[in-house]
XYZ file of C-alpha atoms in Angstrom:
672
model
C 0.000 0.000 0.000
C 1.021 3.610 -0.525
C -0.159 6.826 1.047
C -0.141 10.215 -0.630
C -0.478 13.620 0.989
C -1.663 16.818 -0.653
C -0.670 20.273 0.582
C -2.832 23.340 0.336
C -1.167 26.239 -1.364
C -2.473 29.739 -1.808
C -2.231 29.215 -5.541
C -3.527 25.602 -5.083
C -1.104 23.697 -7.321
C -1.594 19.928 -6.970
C 0.283 17.040 -8.624
C -2.144 14.453 -9.987
C -0.469 11.235 -11.253
C 2.328 13.280 -12.830
C 0.015 16.038 -14.188
C -0.086 19.573 -12.791
C -3.521 20.970 -11.898
C -4.179 24.671 -11.091
C -7.172 25.397 -8.852
C -9.042 28.661 -8.813
C -7.651 31.213 -6.239
C -9.752 31.072 -3.116
C -11.142 34.357 -1.936
C -10.866 35.139 1.744
C -14.529 35.946 2.128
C -15.458 32.545 0.758
C -13.137 30.554 3.056
C -15.885 28.777 4.933
C -17.560 27.838 1.717
C -14.500 26.183 0.205
C -15.041 22.518 -0.741
C -13.107 19.924 1.263
C -9.945 18.422 -0.193
C -9.185 14.685 -0.372
C -5.965 15.091 1.516
C -4.687 11.481 1.574
C -5.701 8.008 0.441
C -4.551 4.534 1.493
C -5.538 1.657 -0.788
C -3.946 -1.525 -2.129
C -2.377 -1.157 -5.551
C -3.778 -4.542 -6.633
C -6.536 -6.451 -4.900
C -7.580 -10.097 -5.162
C -10.920 -11.351 -6.412
C -13.433 -11.908 -3.605
C -11.090 -10.734 -0.791
C -11.940 -8.095 1.836
C -10.137 -4.724 1.915
C -10.367 -1.388 3.747
C -10.028 2.066 2.146
C -8.732 4.862 4.402
C -8.787 8.517 3.460
C -8.910 12.036 4.918
C -10.792 15.196 3.963
C -9.425 18.593 4.906
C -11.731 21.619 4.901
C -13.380 24.391 6.866
C -16.806 22.914 7.491
C -17.797 21.795 10.982
C -17.908 18.190 9.725
C -18.449 16.305 6.527
C -20.124 13.068 5.622
C -19.030 11.017 2.609
C -20.206 8.035 0.608
C -18.215 5.512 -1.465
C -19.509 3.636 -4.538
C -17.690 0.612 -6.068
C -18.036 -0.489 -9.710
C -17.033 -3.756 -11.436
C -15.682 -2.742 -14.841
C -15.760 -6.182 -16.463
C -17.199 -5.745 -19.955
C -17.147 -1.929 -19.734
C -15.308 0.306 -22.190
C -12.535 2.336 -20.624
C -13.774 5.726 -19.452
C -17.400 4.625 -19.075
C -17.218 2.484 -15.945
C -18.653 4.321 -12.950
C -20.567 6.932 -14.909
C -23.926 5.532 -13.824
C -24.119 5.387 -10.028
C -26.954 2.867 -10.204
C -24.498 0.318 -11.648
C -22.402 0.222 -8.477
C -22.091 -3.305 -7.059
C -21.615 -1.860 -3.556
C -22.325 1.548 -1.978
C -21.493 2.630 1.556
C -23.868 4.415 3.872
C -23.372 8.104 4.627
C -20.094 7.846 6.522
C -19.357 10.119 9.454
C -15.707 10.793 10.317
C -13.976 8.217 12.506
C -11.840 11.003 13.951
C -10.458 14.455 13.260
C -7.547 16.737 13.950
C -6.578 20.333 13.267
C -5.214 20.798 9.796
C -2.162 22.779 8.751
C -4.197 25.165 6.659
C -5.943 28.399 7.641
C -7.805 31.067 5.738
C -8.961 34.383 7.091
C -8.153 33.099 10.541
C -10.217 29.975 10.104
C -8.223 26.774 10.801
C -8.990 23.799 8.579
C -9.873 20.399 10.070
C -8.675 16.998 8.794
C -11.426 14.360 9.010
C -10.529 10.638 8.891
C -12.744 8.017 7.175
C -12.592 4.299 6.383
C -14.750 1.777 4.565
C -14.386 -2.017 4.350
C -15.591 -3.805 1.221
C -15.350 -7.155 -0.562
C -13.706 -7.084 -3.966
C -15.866 -8.408 -6.809
C -15.410 -12.053 -7.784
C -13.873 -12.213 -11.244
C -12.553 -14.987 -13.489
C -10.187 -12.714 -15.408
C -8.223 -9.689 -14.250
C -10.372 -6.570 -14.467
C -10.666 -2.971 -13.220
C -12.672 -1.706 -10.272
C -13.690 1.986 -10.093
C -14.053 3.773 -6.741
C -16.040 7.037 -6.593
C -16.198 9.364 -3.565
C -19.236 11.549 -2.837
C -19.686 14.446 -0.421
C -22.948 14.531 1.503
C -23.709 18.099 2.524
C -26.075 18.753 5.468
C -28.836 20.030 3.249
C -28.517 17.119 0.848
C -27.923 14.299 3.307
C -31.492 12.995 3.220
C -31.301 12.638 -0.530
C -27.717 11.409 -0.444
C -26.800 13.891 -3.154
C -23.751 15.963 -3.881
C -20.854 14.654 -5.948
C -17.550 15.707 -4.401
C -15.446 18.044 -6.452
C -12.205 17.115 -4.717
C -8.557 17.531 -5.433
C -6.608 14.284 -5.233
C -2.884 13.675 -5.075
C -0.250 11.128 -4.133
C -2.178 8.117 -5.395
C -0.554 4.691 -5.864
C 0.998 4.160 -9.311
C -1.696 1.755 -10.485
C -4.553 4.134 -9.660
C -5.492 6.316 -12.615
C -7.986 9.097 -13.269
C -10.524 8.829 -16.017
C -11.368 12.494 -15.482
C -10.772 15.180 -12.873
C -14.367 16.186 -12.212
C -15.989 12.918 -11.102
C -12.855 11.570 -9.428
C -13.155 8.005 -10.663
C -10.284 5.986 -9.214
C -9.264 2.715 -10.912
C -7.867 -0.318 -9.021
C -6.864 -3.617 -10.647
C -8.770 -6.712 -9.395
C -6.691 -9.865 -9.857
C -8.074 -13.378 -10.378
C -5.718 -15.593 -8.275
C -6.481 -18.677 -10.374
C -3.423 -19.817 -12.279
C -0.937 -18.261 -9.874
C 1.545 -20.720 -8.312
C 0.739 -21.599 -4.718
C 3.987 -20.068 -3.401
C 3.078 -16.578 -4.645
C 5.331 -16.709 -7.709
C 4.409 -14.669 -10.795
C 1.940 -16.080 -13.303
C 3.265 -16.677 -16.821
C 1.039 -17.866 -19.634
C 1.893 -21.036 -21.544
C 3.718 -20.554 -24.830
C 3.079 -23.189 -27.478
C 5.672 -24.745 -29.787
C 6.786 -22.311 -32.485
C 8.087 -22.988 -35.983
C 9.930 -20.828 -38.465
C 11.861 -21.365 -41.660
C 15.641 -21.304 -41.674
C 17.125 -17.797 -41.987
C 13.701 -16.345 -41.113
C 12.608 -14.483 -37.989
C 9.648 -15.910 -36.128
C 6.277 -14.244 -35.968
C 5.561 -12.200 -32.853
C 5.081 -14.625 -29.921
C 2.610 -13.240 -27.379
C 2.557 -14.162 -23.697
C 1.319 -12.550 -20.499
C 2.762 -12.046 -17.033
C 1.184 -11.006 -13.734
C 1.982 -10.920 -10.039
C -0.229 -10.755 -6.975
C 1.984 -8.276 -5.153
C 3.696 -6.204 -7.818
C 2.903 -4.359 -11.001
C 3.811 -6.322 -14.140
C 6.133 -3.463 -15.132
C 8.204 -4.146 -12.010
C 8.790 -7.820 -12.858
C 12.155 -8.996 -14.183
C 12.252 -11.188 -17.314
C 15.199 -13.337 -18.428
C 15.489 -15.704 -21.411
C 17.688 -18.774 -22.002
C 18.157 -21.232 -24.882
C 19.074 -24.945 -24.899
C 20.722 -24.593 -28.325
C 22.628 -21.340 -28.364
C 24.256 -22.171 -31.700
C 20.787 -22.093 -33.261
C 19.146 -19.412 -31.084
C 21.401 -17.176 -29.006
C 19.307 -15.440 -26.310
C 21.821 -12.588 -26.303
C 21.149 -10.763 -29.528
C 18.707 -13.081 -31.339
C 15.735 -13.039 -28.960
C 13.909 -9.708 -28.716
C 11.457 -8.834 -25.919
C 8.864 -6.071 -26.377
C 5.618 -4.956 -24.765
C 4.806 -3.552 -21.339
C 2.577 -4.259 -18.387
C 1.074 -7.714 -18.516
C 1.209 -8.125 -22.310
C 4.651 -9.072 -23.655
C 6.010 -10.286 -27.002
C 9.011 -12.263 -28.235
C 10.592 -12.340 -31.660
C 13.249 -14.948 -32.406
C 15.859 -14.684 -35.163
C 17.692 -18.014 -35.698
C 21.369 -18.078 -36.603
C 21.879 -17.791 -40.354
C 22.349 -21.142 -42.080
C 21.249 -23.168 -39.050
C 18.275 -25.536 -38.641
C 16.997 -27.721 -35.822
C 15.239 -27.009 -32.552
C 15.862 -25.278 -29.251
C 13.989 -25.083 -25.975
C 13.482 -21.450 -24.975
C 12.885 -20.741 -21.278
C 11.256 -17.483 -20.125
C 11.821 -16.793 -16.413
C 9.801 -14.072 -14.646
C 10.812 -12.908 -11.142
C 9.375 -10.471 -8.619
C 12.635 -10.415 -6.655
C 11.504 -13.104 -4.221
C 9.875 -15.797 -6.321
C 10.223 -16.756 -9.954
C 8.296 -18.752 -12.546
C 9.746 -20.356 -15.678
C 7.929 -21.414 -18.833
C 9.677 -23.422 -21.558
C 8.604 -23.823 -25.158
C 10.224 -25.307 -28.249
C 11.197 -23.407 -31.368
C 11.653 -25.507 -34.504
C 13.756 -23.933 -37.216
C 13.591 -25.325 -40.733
C 11.972 -28.674 -41.531
C 10.456 -30.944 -38.883
C 10.609 -34.736 -38.923
C 7.941 -37.330 -37.996
C 7.835 -41.134 -37.907
C 4.576 -43.020 -38.453
C 2.918 -46.042 -36.809
C 2.413 -49.199 -38.918
C 1.037 -52.757 -38.732
C 2.731 -55.873 -40.122
C 1.403 -59.439 -40.373
C 4.038 -61.948 -39.274
C 4.922 -65.083 -41.248
C 5.373 -68.670 -40.101
C 9.086 -68.742 -40.947
C 11.811 -66.287 -41.910
C 11.033 -62.588 -41.645
C 9.007 -59.792 -43.187
C 10.008 -56.132 -43.216
C 8.391 -53.503 -41.014
C 8.947 -50.284 -43.006
C 8.547 -47.149 -40.889
C 7.809 -43.995 -42.939
C 9.865 -40.966 -41.871
C 8.600 -37.701 -43.374
C 9.505 -34.013 -43.439
C 6.848 -31.325 -43.310
C 8.749 -29.570 -46.126
C 11.880 -30.151 -48.127
C 15.178 -28.912 -46.718
C 18.017 -27.307 -48.593
C 20.463 -29.339 -46.513
C 20.891 -33.112 -46.088
C 19.148 -34.362 -42.956
C 20.295 -37.178 -40.671
C 18.617 -38.730 -37.643
C 19.505 -41.698 -35.426
C 17.084 -44.488 -34.565
C 16.828 -47.497 -32.238
C 14.225 -50.203 -31.588
C 12.751 -51.069 -28.181
C 10.134 -53.487 -26.853
C 6.618 -52.517 -25.799
C 4.724 -54.729 -23.346
C 5.467 -58.475 -23.551
C 7.193 -58.365 -26.933
C 10.604 -60.103 -27.004
C 13.491 -58.621 -28.981
C 15.195 -61.030 -31.430
C 12.242 -63.425 -31.043
C 9.414 -61.265 -32.379
C 11.631 -58.786 -34.267
C 15.336 -58.134 -34.843
C 16.923 -55.427 -32.712
C 17.992 -52.571 -34.998
C 19.901 -49.292 -34.626
C 21.343 -46.906 -37.186
C 21.206 -43.521 -38.888
C 18.745 -42.445 -41.563
C 19.790 -39.829 -44.151
C 17.302 -37.814 -46.213
C 19.095 -35.968 -49.045
C 18.522 -32.251 -49.616
C 15.322 -31.591 -51.535
C 13.626 -34.856 -50.578
C 10.819 -35.154 -48.031
C 10.824 -38.783 -46.842
C 12.855 -41.853 -45.937
C 12.261 -45.378 -44.613
C 13.546 -47.318 -41.608
C 13.242 -51.089 -42.138
C 13.161 -53.602 -39.245
C 12.842 -57.421 -39.719
C 9.775 -59.037 -38.087
C 10.398 -62.722 -37.301
C 7.874 -65.461 -38.129
C 6.601 -68.261 -35.862
C 3.761 -70.780 -35.601
C 2.708 -69.968 -32.033
C -0.747 -68.590 -31.376
C -0.175 -65.405 -29.379
C -1.464 -61.897 -28.801
C -0.402 -59.161 -31.210
C 3.049 -57.838 -30.332
C 4.243 -54.226 -30.442
C 7.723 -52.763 -30.761
C 8.898 -49.167 -31.155
C 11.413 -47.155 -33.162
C 12.628 -43.954 -31.488
C 14.352 -41.114 -33.367
C 17.248 -39.166 -31.816
C 20.174 -36.838 -32.557
C 18.641 -34.885 -35.478
C 20.966 -32.848 -37.688
C 19.612 -29.884 -39.726
C 16.066 -30.745 -38.662
C 13.766 -30.737 -35.643
C 11.736 -33.755 -34.513
C 7.966 -33.310 -34.324
C 7.129 -36.982 -33.589
C 10.021 -39.122 -32.326
C 8.279 -42.486 -31.798
C 6.734 -44.929 -34.242
C 5.086 -48.200 -33.150
C 4.687 -51.400 -35.159
C 1.856 -53.764 -34.283
C 2.749 -57.328 -35.295
C -0.470 -59.098 -36.299
C -0.421 -62.768 -35.267
C -1.449 -65.065 -38.138
C -1.507 -68.370 -36.230
C -4.826 -70.061 -35.353
C -5.648 -71.065 -31.797
C -4.843 -74.751 -31.121
C -7.455 -77.351 -30.184
C -7.395 -79.128 -26.824
C -8.774 -82.585 -26.039
C -8.152 -85.718 -23.980
C -5.700 -88.130 -25.593
C -8.243 -90.947 -25.044
C -11.981 -91.099 -24.472
C -11.889 -93.918 -21.866
C -9.681 -95.966 -19.606
C -10.191 -98.809 -17.109
C -8.312 -98.963 -13.803
C -8.441 -101.045 -10.650
C -9.293 -99.658 -7.239
C -6.273 -98.206 -5.501
C -4.637 -96.991 -8.738
C -3.342 -93.469 -9.429
C -5.367 -92.347 -12.461
C -3.941 -90.000 -15.114
C -5.972 -88.368 -17.917
C -3.848 -86.294 -20.329
C -5.032 -83.117 -22.075
C -3.187 -82.441 -25.353
C -2.933 -79.314 -27.557
C -2.885 -79.760 -31.324
C 0.108 -77.388 -31.332
C 2.061 -75.553 -28.676
C 0.759 -72.040 -27.962
C 2.518 -68.812 -27.145
C -0.165 -68.191 -24.495
C -1.137 -69.897 -21.254
C -4.136 -72.066 -22.181
C -6.641 -72.477 -19.340
C -9.021 -75.464 -19.523
C -11.915 -75.914 -17.058
C -13.549 -79.294 -16.481
C -16.434 -80.793 -14.509
C -16.789 -84.203 -12.849
C -19.735 -86.610 -13.006
C -20.285 -90.381 -13.020
C -21.416 -93.013 -10.513
C -18.340 -92.859 -8.269
C -18.508 -90.784 -5.079
C -15.800 -88.218 -4.327
C -14.022 -88.881 -1.039
C -15.235 -92.483 -0.918
C -14.496 -94.005 -4.321
C -11.770 -91.583 -5.357
C -9.735 -88.703 -3.910
C -6.989 -86.149 -4.597
C -8.546 -84.920 -7.869
C -6.656 -82.154 -9.720
C -8.350 -78.779 -9.235
C -10.181 -77.211 -12.202
C -9.166 -75.344 -14.328
C -5.816 -76.742 -15.429
C -3.270 -74.623 -17.315
C -1.058 -75.610 -20.229
C 1.797 -73.117 -19.972
C 2.981 -71.132 -23.001
C 5.354 -73.266 -25.053
C 4.028 -76.550 -23.583
C 1.547 -78.877 -25.261
C -0.043 -81.026 -22.533
C -1.124 -81.269 -18.905
C -2.387 -84.161 -16.727
C -5.541 -84.440 -14.632
C -5.010 -87.013 -11.861
C -6.879 -88.647 -8.980
C -6.519 -91.754 -6.840
C -9.080 -94.553 -7.018
C -9.878 -95.729 -3.480
C -9.176 -99.340 -2.500
C -11.900 -100.900 -0.364
C -13.089 -104.350 0.660
C -16.625 -103.821 -0.636
C -17.760 -106.044 -3.492
C -19.693 -103.722 -5.786
C -20.356 -102.931 -9.438
C -17.804 -101.045 -11.496
C -18.035 -97.280 -10.911
C -17.232 -94.409 -13.276
C -15.590 -90.992 -13.043
C -16.426 -88.785 -16.062
C -14.277 -85.699 -16.775
C -15.930 -83.214 -19.183
C -14.104 -80.192 -20.637
C -15.545 -76.671 -20.512
C -14.743 -73.751 -22.824
C -10.957 -73.151 -22.819
C -9.141 -69.822 -22.965
C -6.830 -69.275 -25.998
C -7.845 -72.637 -27.521
C -10.859 -74.428 -28.981
C -12.235 -77.862 -28.118
C -11.009 -80.871 -30.063
C -12.533 -84.333 -30.508
C -12.297 -86.034 -27.108
C -14.000 -83.492 -24.857
C -14.926 -86.117 -22.229
C -12.897 -88.865 -20.567
C -14.574 -91.759 -18.723
C -12.595 -93.710 -16.126
C -14.091 -97.057 -15.054
C -13.007 -98.175 -11.582
C -12.763 -101.988 -11.542
C -13.599 -103.753 -8.244
C -10.725 -105.456 -6.452
C -11.946 -108.318 -4.213
C -9.685 -108.818 -1.222
C -9.490 -112.485 -0.232
C -9.821 -112.871 3.537
C -6.408 -113.658 4.974
C -4.789 -114.301 8.292
C -1.565 -112.377 8.090
C 1.632 -112.975 9.920
C 1.976 -111.278 13.262
C 5.307 -109.750 12.443
C 7.114 -111.713 15.161
C 10.343 -113.149 13.745
C 12.219 -114.131 16.909
C 11.629 -117.631 18.344
C 11.591 -118.047 22.085
C 10.638 -121.768 22.147
C 10.287 -124.676 19.754
C 7.041 -124.490 17.798
C 6.208 -120.879 18.737
C 5.021 -118.168 16.335
C 8.493 -116.812 15.786
C 9.705 -120.224 14.717
C 6.806 -121.308 12.538
C 6.074 -117.910 10.840
C 2.542 -118.945 9.891
C 0.200 -116.616 8.022
C 0.237 -114.712 4.750
C 3.342 -112.608 4.248
C 2.955 -108.856 4.344
C 3.223 -107.018 1.018
C 6.405 -105.053 0.434
C 6.073 -102.204 0.742
C 3.154 -102.608 3.056
C 2.208 -98.940 3.341
C 1.830 -96.345 0.559
C 2.036 -92.645 1.468
C -0.529 -90.968 -0.809
C 0.917 -87.504 -0.065
C -2.569 -86.166 0.603
C -2.706 -86.785 4.343
C -3.577 -90.488 3.918
C -1.706 -93.813 3.957
C -2.988 -96.968 2.207
C -2.318 -100.332 3.930
C -1.755 -102.799 1.085
C -2.341 -105.708 3.470
C -5.928 -104.776 4.337
C -6.834 -102.113 1.775
C -7.671 -99.707 4.616
C -6.854 -96.015 4.246
C -5.514 -94.441 7.447
C -5.056 -90.838 8.487
C -1.314 -90.111 8.248
C -1.396 -88.015 11.444
C -1.945 -90.481 14.309
C -2.436 -87.690 16.853
C -4.613 -85.025 15.235
C -7.251 -85.012 18.013
C -5.252 -85.674 21.171
C -6.956 -87.680 23.940
C -10.783 -87.788 23.951
C -13.537 -89.809 25.642
C -14.980 -92.593 23.504
C -18.184 -90.837 22.303
C -16.226 -87.712 21.411
C -13.705 -89.847 19.521
C -16.532 -91.374 17.463
C -17.841 -87.889 16.547
C -14.397 -86.459 15.712
C -13.575 -89.327 13.370
C -16.947 -89.160 11.617
C -16.703 -85.354 11.079
C -13.206 -85.521 9.562
C -12.955 -84.144 5.985
C -10.423 -82.813 3.491
C -8.916 -79.552 4.729
C -8.491 -80.824 8.309
C -5.623 -82.751 9.941
C -3.447 -82.229 6.826
C -5.953 -83.859 4.441
C -6.065 -82.777 0.784
C -7.717 -85.960 -0.478
C -11.132 -84.492 -1.275
C -12.840 -86.649 1.380
C -16.063 -85.432 2.984
C -17.583 -85.755 6.453
C -18.964 -89.245 7.017
C -16.246 -91.018 5.032
C -14.053 -91.496 8.109
C -14.694 -93.513 11.303
C -13.057 -95.119 14.325
C -11.515 -98.493 13.323
C -12.999 -101.633 14.850
C -10.861 -103.738 17.161
C -9.655 -106.066 14.375
C -8.796 -103.190 12.028
C -6.824 -101.316 14.661
C -5.043 -104.489 15.737
C -4.105 -105.213 12.088
C -1.507 -102.456 12.283
C 0.434 -104.171 15.066
C 3.838 -105.747 14.467
C 4.285 -108.105 17.394
C 7.982 -108.206 16.759
C 8.364 -104.535 17.786
C 7.538 -102.276 20.720
C 7.302 -98.557 21.511
C 5.525 -98.394 19.147
C 4.507 -101.834 17.972
C 4.304 -100.830 14.293
C 6.188 -102.189 11.263
C 9.624 -100.793 10.539
C 9.626 -97.816 8.129
C 5.943 -96.964 8.537
C 5.022 -93.508 7.082
C 2.753 -92.353 9.921
C 3.375 -89.205 11.995
C 2.483 -88.331 15.571
C 2.263 -91.987 16.707
C 1.840 -92.265 20.506
C 2.856 -95.305 22.590
C -0.329 -95.046 24.624
C -3.889 -96.358 24.283
C -5.928 -95.878 21.068
C -9.706 -96.256 20.987
C -11.452 -98.771 18.722
C -15.073 -98.417 17.717
C -15.944 -101.794 19.316
C -17.783 -102.005 22.648
C -16.578 -104.486 25.308
C -19.373 -107.118 25.430
C -18.941 -108.189 29.069
C -19.164 -104.597 30.248
C -20.789 -102.188 27.809
C -19.611 -99.119 29.681
C -16.204 -100.085 28.305
C -14.771 -100.174 24.776
C -11.905 -102.143 23.262
C -8.559 -100.439 22.890
C -5.144 -101.279 21.461
C -2.060 -100.338 23.440
C 0.477 -99.136 20.838
C 3.429 -99.685 23.124
C 3.248 -103.491 22.862
C 0.086 -104.257 20.870
C -1.981 -105.528 23.798
C -5.782 -105.366 23.503
C -8.283 -104.901 26.337
C -11.402 -102.998 27.430
C -11.442 -99.610 29.150
C -14.106 -97.224 30.504
C -15.641 -95.088 27.785
C -15.349 -91.935 29.886
C -11.565 -92.176 29.928
C -9.512 -90.086 27.524
C -7.438 -91.910 24.899
C -6.009 -91.296 21.426
C -8.007 -91.274 18.159
C -6.807 -92.731 14.812
C -9.466 -92.469 12.038
C -9.712 -94.896 9.110
C -11.826 -95.171 5.960
C -12.537 -97.938 3.446
C -12.924 -101.590 4.407
C -15.854 -103.967 4.133
């Protein structure tokens, strides 16, 4: 803000914004009738849209007191010199303002001492979307005119801020600039308009390049402007860049070095002494170069050429060179989908185009369209308008078919079943194939460990297996079927064998009395000496790697973890075993609740090797968590039904125990 003070002279000479004004000589007898003088004014040079401000001013005169009124006008859309002429157009008008204070002035006339009256008025600046002017008009309200609010002040004004101008000296219209803060940097730096890319012919000055500057705190004329160039050989900012204009509107003219062509980045930096803002734009001198995008259909073998067109906007009087290099885009693979290429293209003087050729390599893999890029660099005697050209490689290979290698197969219970899915040709994409399961066999009872749908044939591969294990049981039943049916694949089509039927043949287990496992003889004719009974299979146990173990002697399927449930009373043990299902106790076999149970006394005892102790199990068994304590059977003790049979795993002994006691639980499934 600035404050100006006006002195009263007998000749009444006042400086108004650099102009000299002579007032009429005041006669002594008319001293008390002299109009008041606007002695000083405090106001912001530039105000912001929508913000609140206070005007302060003083009137000096010989009246007992004065009242004043202020009217504010938004000059947006008004011709200069007309804004504020019609008082009814004011967007805000104060009330009749009485002085906020007074003091004796330095003037006197005919013995009458003048009085300086102080006033202030707070107002909100108009909301604008572009910088505009605001006119302030002061009015005197004489006593006789106060009711009507009449009486335009005929005041002398001096010492105003530099940005406040007079439209005329009779109505005292004062002009203040209202600034729209939008577009100003958040740190209070000056605002500089964007300058677009410019082009000019070689040896030719550019057209006038307009741009604007503004600052929230300072006049545009007080801002400092500097200019730099990224290519001083082409455009030297000292002597070949000319800045004209004043205030907020500025202009550049650029004269490139004679005989030179190319491009340069010109940076205009505007500073208010504290903050600065830089704007950079490109000037292209002479011809400009562009590379186009193309599509190429690949072959099955060898290569085809991807020919990138490189064009000038106009012929050049000098030979033009530009470097180039290829690069991948997305999942494209260099030297598999195309041949890596680098080099320099030359366009002779007078010509307007050239070609960059890159080999595209053929294959027979079905795949998505590939993309690679050629990028231009290091131009000589030319500027680059478009530096990147992309080639889309159109795949010409059909999607493969997928099908089972056979429509049927027959297996025996207990077998690991494999059904193979085969592509007609390897694909460059991951082929996903869903399938559903039907048939008369029951999951978890008749088969388990089925491969999860969908299966994926990885890119570059041609097949994948679907597997499951057929359960071995002692039940004599009809042959059962598992039917695998393919759904709609991704990146393939269905072939001939879209379904595969597996028939599970029944294996009848002949009742046997196996050996006890005791191999040491302690007396003539004892078990260890005679070794009676059917020999155990070797290996006896098969770890199915799905949380289950198959006993090849009995066909029973046991839980691998022999201590999943800890010690429980008998009824709780029955419930825990029956509720067991895949996803619990390490099971991934696909079994469901109800498939498992507590073994009966004979089944549990069948595990015992009476040649071993602690635990009494065969050497090399695959079970985990085996305890040397008591394990419940599902058989009740007939001579005392509050008891149930157990097997003591330490030595294989069998006896009855109270059902309310806590013992270990070892579930089993299968059996007759």
